[in-house]
XYZ file of C-alpha atoms in Angstrom:
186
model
C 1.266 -7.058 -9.720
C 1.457 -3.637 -11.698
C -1.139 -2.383 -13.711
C -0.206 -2.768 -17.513
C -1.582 0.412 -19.047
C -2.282 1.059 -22.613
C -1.337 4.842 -22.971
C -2.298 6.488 -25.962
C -1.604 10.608 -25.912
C -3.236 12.055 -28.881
C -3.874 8.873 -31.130
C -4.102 8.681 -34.864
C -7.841 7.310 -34.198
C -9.662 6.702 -30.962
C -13.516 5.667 -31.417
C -16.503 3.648 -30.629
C -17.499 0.680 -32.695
C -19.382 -2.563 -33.021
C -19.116 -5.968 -33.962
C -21.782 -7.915 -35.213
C -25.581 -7.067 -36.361
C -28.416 -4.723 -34.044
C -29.131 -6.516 -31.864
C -26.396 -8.659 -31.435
C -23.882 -6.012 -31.871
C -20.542 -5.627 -29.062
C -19.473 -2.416 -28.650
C -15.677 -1.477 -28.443
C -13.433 1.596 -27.673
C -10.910 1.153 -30.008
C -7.198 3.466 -29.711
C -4.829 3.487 -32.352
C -1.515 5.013 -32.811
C 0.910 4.081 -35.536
C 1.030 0.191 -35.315
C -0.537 0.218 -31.755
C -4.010 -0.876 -32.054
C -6.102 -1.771 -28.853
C -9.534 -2.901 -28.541
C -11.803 -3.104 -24.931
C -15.401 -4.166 -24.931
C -17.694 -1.923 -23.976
C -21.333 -1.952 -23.055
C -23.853 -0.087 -25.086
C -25.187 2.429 -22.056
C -21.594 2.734 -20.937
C -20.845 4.183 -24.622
C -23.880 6.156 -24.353
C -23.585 7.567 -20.897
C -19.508 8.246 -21.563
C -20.687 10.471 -25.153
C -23.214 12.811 -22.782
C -20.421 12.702 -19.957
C -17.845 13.973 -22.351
C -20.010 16.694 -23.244
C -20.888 17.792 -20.319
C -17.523 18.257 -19.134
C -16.961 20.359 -22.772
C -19.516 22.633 -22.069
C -18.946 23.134 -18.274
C -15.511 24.334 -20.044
C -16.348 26.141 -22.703
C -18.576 28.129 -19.819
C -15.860 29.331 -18.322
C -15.076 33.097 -18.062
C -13.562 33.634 -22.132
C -13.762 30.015 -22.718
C -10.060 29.852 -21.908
C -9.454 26.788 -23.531
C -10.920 27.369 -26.880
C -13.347 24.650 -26.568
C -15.822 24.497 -29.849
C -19.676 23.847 -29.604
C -19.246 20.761 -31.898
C -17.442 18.649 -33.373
C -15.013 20.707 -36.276
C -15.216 19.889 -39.408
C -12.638 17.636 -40.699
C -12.753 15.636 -37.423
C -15.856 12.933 -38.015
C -14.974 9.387 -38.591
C -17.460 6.998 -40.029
C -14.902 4.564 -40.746
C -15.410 0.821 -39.453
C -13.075 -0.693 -36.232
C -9.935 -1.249 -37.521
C -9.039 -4.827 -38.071
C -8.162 -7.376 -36.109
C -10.982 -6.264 -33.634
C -8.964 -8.131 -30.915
C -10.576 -7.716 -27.144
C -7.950 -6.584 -24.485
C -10.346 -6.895 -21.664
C -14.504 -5.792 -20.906
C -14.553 -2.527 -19.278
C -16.076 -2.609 -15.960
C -15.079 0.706 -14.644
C -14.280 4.129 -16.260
C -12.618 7.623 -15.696
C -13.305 10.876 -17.263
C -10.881 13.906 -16.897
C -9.521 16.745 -17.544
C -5.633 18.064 -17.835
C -5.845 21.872 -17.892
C -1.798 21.798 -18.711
C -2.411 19.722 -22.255
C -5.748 21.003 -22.505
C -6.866 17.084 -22.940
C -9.816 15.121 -21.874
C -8.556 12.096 -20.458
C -10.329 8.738 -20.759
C -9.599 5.634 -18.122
C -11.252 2.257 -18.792
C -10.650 -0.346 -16.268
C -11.531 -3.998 -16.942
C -14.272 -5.659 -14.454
C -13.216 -6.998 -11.304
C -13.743 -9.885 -9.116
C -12.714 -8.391 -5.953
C -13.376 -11.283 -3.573
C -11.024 -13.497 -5.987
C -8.578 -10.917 -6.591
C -8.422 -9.818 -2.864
C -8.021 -13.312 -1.563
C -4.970 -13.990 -4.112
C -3.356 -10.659 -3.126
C -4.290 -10.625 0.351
C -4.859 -7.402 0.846
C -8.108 -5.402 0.508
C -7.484 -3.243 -2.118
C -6.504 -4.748 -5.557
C -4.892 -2.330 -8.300
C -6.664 -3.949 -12.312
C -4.763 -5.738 -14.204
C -4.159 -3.499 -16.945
C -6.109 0.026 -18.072
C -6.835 1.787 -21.437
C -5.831 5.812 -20.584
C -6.449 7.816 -23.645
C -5.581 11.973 -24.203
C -7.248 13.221 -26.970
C -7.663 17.413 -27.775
C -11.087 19.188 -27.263
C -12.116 19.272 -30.821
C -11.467 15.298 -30.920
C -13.720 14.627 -27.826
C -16.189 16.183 -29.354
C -16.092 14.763 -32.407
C -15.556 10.945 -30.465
C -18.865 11.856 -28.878
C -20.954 12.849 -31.892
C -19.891 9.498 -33.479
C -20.979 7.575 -30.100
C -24.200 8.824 -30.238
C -24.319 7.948 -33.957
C -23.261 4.091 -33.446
C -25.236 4.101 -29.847
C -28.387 4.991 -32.152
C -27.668 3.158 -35.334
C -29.180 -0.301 -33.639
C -32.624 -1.845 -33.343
C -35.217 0.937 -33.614
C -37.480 1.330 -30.743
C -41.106 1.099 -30.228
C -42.626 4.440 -29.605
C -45.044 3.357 -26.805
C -43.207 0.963 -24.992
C -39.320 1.678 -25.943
C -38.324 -1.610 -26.402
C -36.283 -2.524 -29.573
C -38.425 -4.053 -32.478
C -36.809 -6.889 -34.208
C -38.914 -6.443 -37.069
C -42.740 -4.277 -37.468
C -44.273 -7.997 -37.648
C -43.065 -9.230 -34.563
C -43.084 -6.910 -32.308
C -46.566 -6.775 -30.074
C -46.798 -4.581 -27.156
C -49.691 -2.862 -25.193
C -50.227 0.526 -24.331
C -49.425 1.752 -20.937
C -51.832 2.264 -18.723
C -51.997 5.980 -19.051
C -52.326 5.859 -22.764
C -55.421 3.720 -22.176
C-alpha cells in the first residue's frame, strides 16, 4: 500500500500545541494551509528534542563560510505565534518516528513525522520485511519560520508542571509534593 503523505510546502501555520491541562496535556504538531488542517500526536521529549534538533541544524548553517543562506540567530520578529491549536484538534496518527532536513535548493528545513509501527504485524500482512507507514506528515517551512517553530516549542515544552529543584520531578502542587535529597546533597 502507498504511503499517504500530508505535504505542506510553506504553510500558513505549522506549530506545536497541547490539549488538555499540565500534566495531562497531549502534545500535537499541527500544519495548516488554507483549509488543510492536520493534526499528529506527539510526545513531549520528541517536541523537545525536535526544537534543539532544529537549531542545531540552523546554526551548523548559519556557520557556514558567509552564512550563505541568510540564516538569522533567532526567531524574526513578526514570526512568533502564541495562538492556541486550531480547531478541530483532530489526530491523524501518533508519531513514532521523525526526519529532520535540509533542501539547500528552497533553502527549507524539512520536517518528516512517521506514525508508530508494529512491524511484526505489518510485516506478516505484507510479507515482506520491510513495510513503507501508512501515511507521513512532510512539512517545508523557511529558516526564519524554523526558528521561530522552535522558540515556541520550547515555550509550550516548558509551560507544564514545574519541577522540583532537587529531584526534577514535576510537582503537582507545593503541598504534595515530598521528595528527599540525593545522596550527595546529604
Amino acid at each position: 500500500m502507498a504511503t499517504i503523505v500530508h505535504g505542506f510546502d510553506w504553510p500558513d501555520r505549522f506549530v506545536v500545541g497541547t490539549v488538555g491541562s499540565p500534566g495531562a496535556r497531549t502534545f500535537y504538531l499541527q500544519a495548516k494551509a488554507g483549509r488543510e488542517l492536520v493534526s499528529v500526536a506527539v510526545e513531549k521529549e520528541q517536541s523537545a528534542v525536535l526544537a534543539d534538533r532544529l537549531d542545531e541544524v540552523l546554526d551548523e548553517l548559519m556557520a557556514e563560510d558567509g552564512n550563505p543562506f541568510s540564516i538569522p540567530a533567532s526567531a524574526p520578529d513578526g514570526l512568533a505565534d502564541h495562538e492556541p491549536l486550531d480547531q478541530p484538534v483532530e489526530e491523524q496518527f501518533r508519531v513514532g518516528a521523525m526526519g529532520l532536513g535540509w533542501d539547500p535548493s528552497t533553502a527549507q528545513i524539512v520536517i518528516e513525522a512517521f506514525p508508530g509501527l508494529d512491524v511484526e504485524a505489518a510485516a506478516d500482512a505484507e510479507g515482506v520485511g520491510e513495510v513503507d507507514p501508512p501515511e507521513a506528515l512532510v512539512v517545508r517551512i523557511p529558516v526564519g519560520s524554523a526558528r521561530a517553530f522552535a522558540q515556541r516549542t520550547r515555550e509550550v515544552v516548558s509551560a507544564g508542571r514545574p519541577t522540583c529543584p532537587i529531584c526534577e520531578v514535576p510537582m503537582d502542587s507545593p503541598d504534595d509534593h515530598v521528595c528527599e535529597l540525593p545522596d550527595e546533597f546529604r
